[in-house]
C-alpha positions as semicolon CSV with decimal commas, in nm:
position;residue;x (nm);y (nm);z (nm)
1;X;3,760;29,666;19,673
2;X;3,647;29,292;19,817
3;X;3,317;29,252;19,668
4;X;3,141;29,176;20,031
5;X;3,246;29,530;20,108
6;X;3,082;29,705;19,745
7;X;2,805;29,495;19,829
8;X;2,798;29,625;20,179
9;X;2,833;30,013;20,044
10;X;2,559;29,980;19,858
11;X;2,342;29,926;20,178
12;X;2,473;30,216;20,353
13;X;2,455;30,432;20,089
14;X;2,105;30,362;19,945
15;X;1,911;30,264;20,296
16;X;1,945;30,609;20,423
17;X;1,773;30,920;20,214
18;X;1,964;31,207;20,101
19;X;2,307;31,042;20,069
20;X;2,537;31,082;19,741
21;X;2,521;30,785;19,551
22;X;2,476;30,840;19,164
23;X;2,824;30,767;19,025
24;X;2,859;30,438;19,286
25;X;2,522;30,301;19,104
26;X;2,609;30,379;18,799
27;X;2,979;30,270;18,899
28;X;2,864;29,949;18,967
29;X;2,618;29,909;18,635
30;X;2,952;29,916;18,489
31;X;3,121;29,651;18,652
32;X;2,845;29,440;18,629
33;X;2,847;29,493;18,252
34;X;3,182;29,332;18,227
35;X;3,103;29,031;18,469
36;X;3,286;29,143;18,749
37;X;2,983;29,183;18,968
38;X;2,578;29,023;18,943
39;X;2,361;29,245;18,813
40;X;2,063;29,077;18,980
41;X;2,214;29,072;19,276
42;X;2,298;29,451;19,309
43;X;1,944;29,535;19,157
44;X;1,789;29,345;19,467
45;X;2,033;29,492;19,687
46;X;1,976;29,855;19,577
47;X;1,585;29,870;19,556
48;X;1,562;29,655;19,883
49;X;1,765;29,887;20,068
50;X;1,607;30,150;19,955
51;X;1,249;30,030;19,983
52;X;1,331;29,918;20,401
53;X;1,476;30,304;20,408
54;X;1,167;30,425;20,320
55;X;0,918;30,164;20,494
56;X;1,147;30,283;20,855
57;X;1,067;30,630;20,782
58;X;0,721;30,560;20,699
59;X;0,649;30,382;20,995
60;X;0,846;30,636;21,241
61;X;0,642;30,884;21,076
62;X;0,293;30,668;21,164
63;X;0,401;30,597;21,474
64;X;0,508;30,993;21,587
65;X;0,272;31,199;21,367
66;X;0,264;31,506;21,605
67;X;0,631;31,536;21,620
68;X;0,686;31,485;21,281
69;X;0,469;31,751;21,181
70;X;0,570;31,964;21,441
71;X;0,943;31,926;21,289
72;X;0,828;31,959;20,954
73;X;0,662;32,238;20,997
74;X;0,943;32,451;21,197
75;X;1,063;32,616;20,882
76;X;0,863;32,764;20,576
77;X;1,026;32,585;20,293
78;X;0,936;32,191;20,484
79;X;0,633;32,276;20,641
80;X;0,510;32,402;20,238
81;X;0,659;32,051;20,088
82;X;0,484;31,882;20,350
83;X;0,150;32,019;20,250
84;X;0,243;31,988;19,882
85;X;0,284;31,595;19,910
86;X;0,018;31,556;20,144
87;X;-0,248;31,692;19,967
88;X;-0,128;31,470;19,626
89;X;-0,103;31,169;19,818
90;X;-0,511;31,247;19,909
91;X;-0,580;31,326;19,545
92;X;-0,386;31,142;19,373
93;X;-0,335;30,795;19,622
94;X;-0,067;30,551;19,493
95;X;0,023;30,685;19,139
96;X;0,210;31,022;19,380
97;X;0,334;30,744;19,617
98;X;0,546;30,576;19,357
99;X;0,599;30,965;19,139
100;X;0,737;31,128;19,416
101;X;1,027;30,964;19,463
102;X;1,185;31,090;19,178
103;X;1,148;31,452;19,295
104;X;1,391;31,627;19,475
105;X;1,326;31,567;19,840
106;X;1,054;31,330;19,754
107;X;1,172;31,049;19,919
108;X;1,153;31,202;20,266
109;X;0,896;31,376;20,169
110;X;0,680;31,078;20,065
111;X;0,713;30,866;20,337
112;X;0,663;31,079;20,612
113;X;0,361;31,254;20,437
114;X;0,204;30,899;20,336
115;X;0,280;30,793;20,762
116;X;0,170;31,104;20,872
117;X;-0,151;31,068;20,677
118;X;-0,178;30,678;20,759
119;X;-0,227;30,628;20,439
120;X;-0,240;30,210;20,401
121;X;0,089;29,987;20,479
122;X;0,038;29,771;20,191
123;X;-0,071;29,993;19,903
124;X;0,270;30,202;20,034
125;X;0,483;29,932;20,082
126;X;0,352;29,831;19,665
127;X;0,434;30,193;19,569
128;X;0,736;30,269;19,726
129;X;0,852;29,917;19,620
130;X;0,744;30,017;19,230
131;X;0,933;30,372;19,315
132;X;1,292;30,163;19,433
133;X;1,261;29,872;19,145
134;X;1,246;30,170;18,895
135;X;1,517;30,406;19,048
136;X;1,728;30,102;19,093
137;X;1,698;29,969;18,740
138;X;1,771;30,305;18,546
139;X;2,050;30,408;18,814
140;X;2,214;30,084;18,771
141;X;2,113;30,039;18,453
142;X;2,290;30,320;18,306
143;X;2,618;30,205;18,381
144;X;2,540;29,909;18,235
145;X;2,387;29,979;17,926
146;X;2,659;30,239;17,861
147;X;2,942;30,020;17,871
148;X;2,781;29,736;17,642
149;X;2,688;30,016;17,411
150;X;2,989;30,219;17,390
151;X;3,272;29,966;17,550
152;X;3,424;30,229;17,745
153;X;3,390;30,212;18,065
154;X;3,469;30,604;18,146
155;X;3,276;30,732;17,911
156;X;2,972;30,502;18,018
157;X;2,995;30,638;18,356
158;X;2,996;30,989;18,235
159;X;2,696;30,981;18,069
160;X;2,506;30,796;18,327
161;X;2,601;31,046;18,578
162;X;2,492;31,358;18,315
163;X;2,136;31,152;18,306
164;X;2,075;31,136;18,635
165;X;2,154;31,519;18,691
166;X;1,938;31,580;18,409
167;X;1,670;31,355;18,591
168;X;1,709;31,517;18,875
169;X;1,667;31,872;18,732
170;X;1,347;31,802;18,516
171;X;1,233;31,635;18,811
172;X;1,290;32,014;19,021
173;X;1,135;32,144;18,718
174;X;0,815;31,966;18,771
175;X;0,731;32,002;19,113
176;X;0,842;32,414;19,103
177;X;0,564;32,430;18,829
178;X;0,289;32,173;18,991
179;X;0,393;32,411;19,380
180;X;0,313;32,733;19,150
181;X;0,030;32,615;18,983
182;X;-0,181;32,514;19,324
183;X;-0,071;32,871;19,470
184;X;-0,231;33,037;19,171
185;X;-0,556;32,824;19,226
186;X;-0,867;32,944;19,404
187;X;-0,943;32,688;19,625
188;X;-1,267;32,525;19,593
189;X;-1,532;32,390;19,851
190;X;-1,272;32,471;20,123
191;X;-0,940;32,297;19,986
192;X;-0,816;31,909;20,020
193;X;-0,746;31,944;20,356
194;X;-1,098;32,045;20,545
195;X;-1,310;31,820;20,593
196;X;-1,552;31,640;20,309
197;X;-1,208;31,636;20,114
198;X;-1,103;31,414;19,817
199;X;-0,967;31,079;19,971
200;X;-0,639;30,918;19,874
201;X;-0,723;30,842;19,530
202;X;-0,784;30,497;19,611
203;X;-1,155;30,482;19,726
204;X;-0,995;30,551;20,108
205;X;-1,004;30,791;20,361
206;X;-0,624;30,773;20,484
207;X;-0,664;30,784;20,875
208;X;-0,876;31,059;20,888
209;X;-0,568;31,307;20,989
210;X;-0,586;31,481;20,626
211;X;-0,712;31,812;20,764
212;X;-0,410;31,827;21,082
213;X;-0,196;31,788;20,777
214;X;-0,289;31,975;20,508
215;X;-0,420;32,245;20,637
216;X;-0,221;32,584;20,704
């Protein structure tokens, strides 16, 4: 393949969310680690893609909060992850911004809850940007390391597809026990999302929509 057009799948296959793209990153770590492509380069091109994927659906979600909610919350199972990440993004603030990314969902998730909320441009823009540059560099990363380790190109691939399964899966893990754990706890001085609530964990109230959001 002409390296213009790798270069060019890359783009389309990390700007928007939800699209199959562990064994190209990984694919690539590997060609990089035997000079046939700039590892640099495809780091940049990765996270940046990603990060302007996730700053478009932030913004679309800022700009059309009502009919984002309302489409979120037209079935159980997103209307429930919508509350989930809104009320961490108000406790929590940018720490969640830049965590939930790696769980499953949590991109979407993330930046619609964070533009739904109005939660600051530029302390998202930082954490989704930490979120990409770390997703890109272990992705990528595992290719590459793989290869120079082992020498086999095949085998390097393998196991960087097996880790990011396995990421993926502790990652489900995680948020099934954090969902459980806030069912099974009373809530206290009327929950995050009423009014008088915890703010976004950074000292700010995030727009002031918290209790459309988070409440049920």
């Amino acid at each position: 393949m002409d390296v213009l057009a790798l270069y060019g799948l890359l783009v389309l296959t990390t700007l928007p969310p939800l699209v199959p793209n562990s064994a190209l990153l990984v694919s690539v770590g590997v060609l990089a680690s035997r000079g046939e492509l700039f590892l640099p380069l495809i780091l940049l091109i990765v996270a940046g893609s990603a990060l302007l994927g996730d700053l478009l659906m932030y913004l679309a979600a800022r700009r059309f909060g009502g009919p984002v909610r309302n489409w979120m919350r037209r079935k159980p199972r997103r209307r429930a992850l919508l509350d989930w990440t809104s009320g961490r993004i108000e406790h929590y603030g940018l720490p969640f911004v830049i965590a939930v990314r790696f769980l499953p969902s949590g991109r979407i998730a993330g930046a619609l809850a964070s533009g739904v909320l109005r939660y600051p441009l530029r302390k998202y823009v930082l954490g989704a940007g930490i979120a990409e540059a770390t997703w890109a560099t272990y992705s990528v990363g595992l290719g590459y390391l793989g290869t120079a380790t082992t020498g086999r190109p095949l085998y390097a691939a393998a196991i960087g597809f097996g880790v990011s399964c396995a990421v993926a899966a502790v990652g489900a893990a995680i948020q099934w026990a954090a969902r459980r754990r806030a069912l099974r706890e009373p809530s206290e001085g009327g929950g995050e999302g009423e009014g008088g609530g915890p703010r976004n964990g950074d000292g700010e109230d995030p727009g002031g929509r918290a209790s459309s959001v988070a409440a049920t």
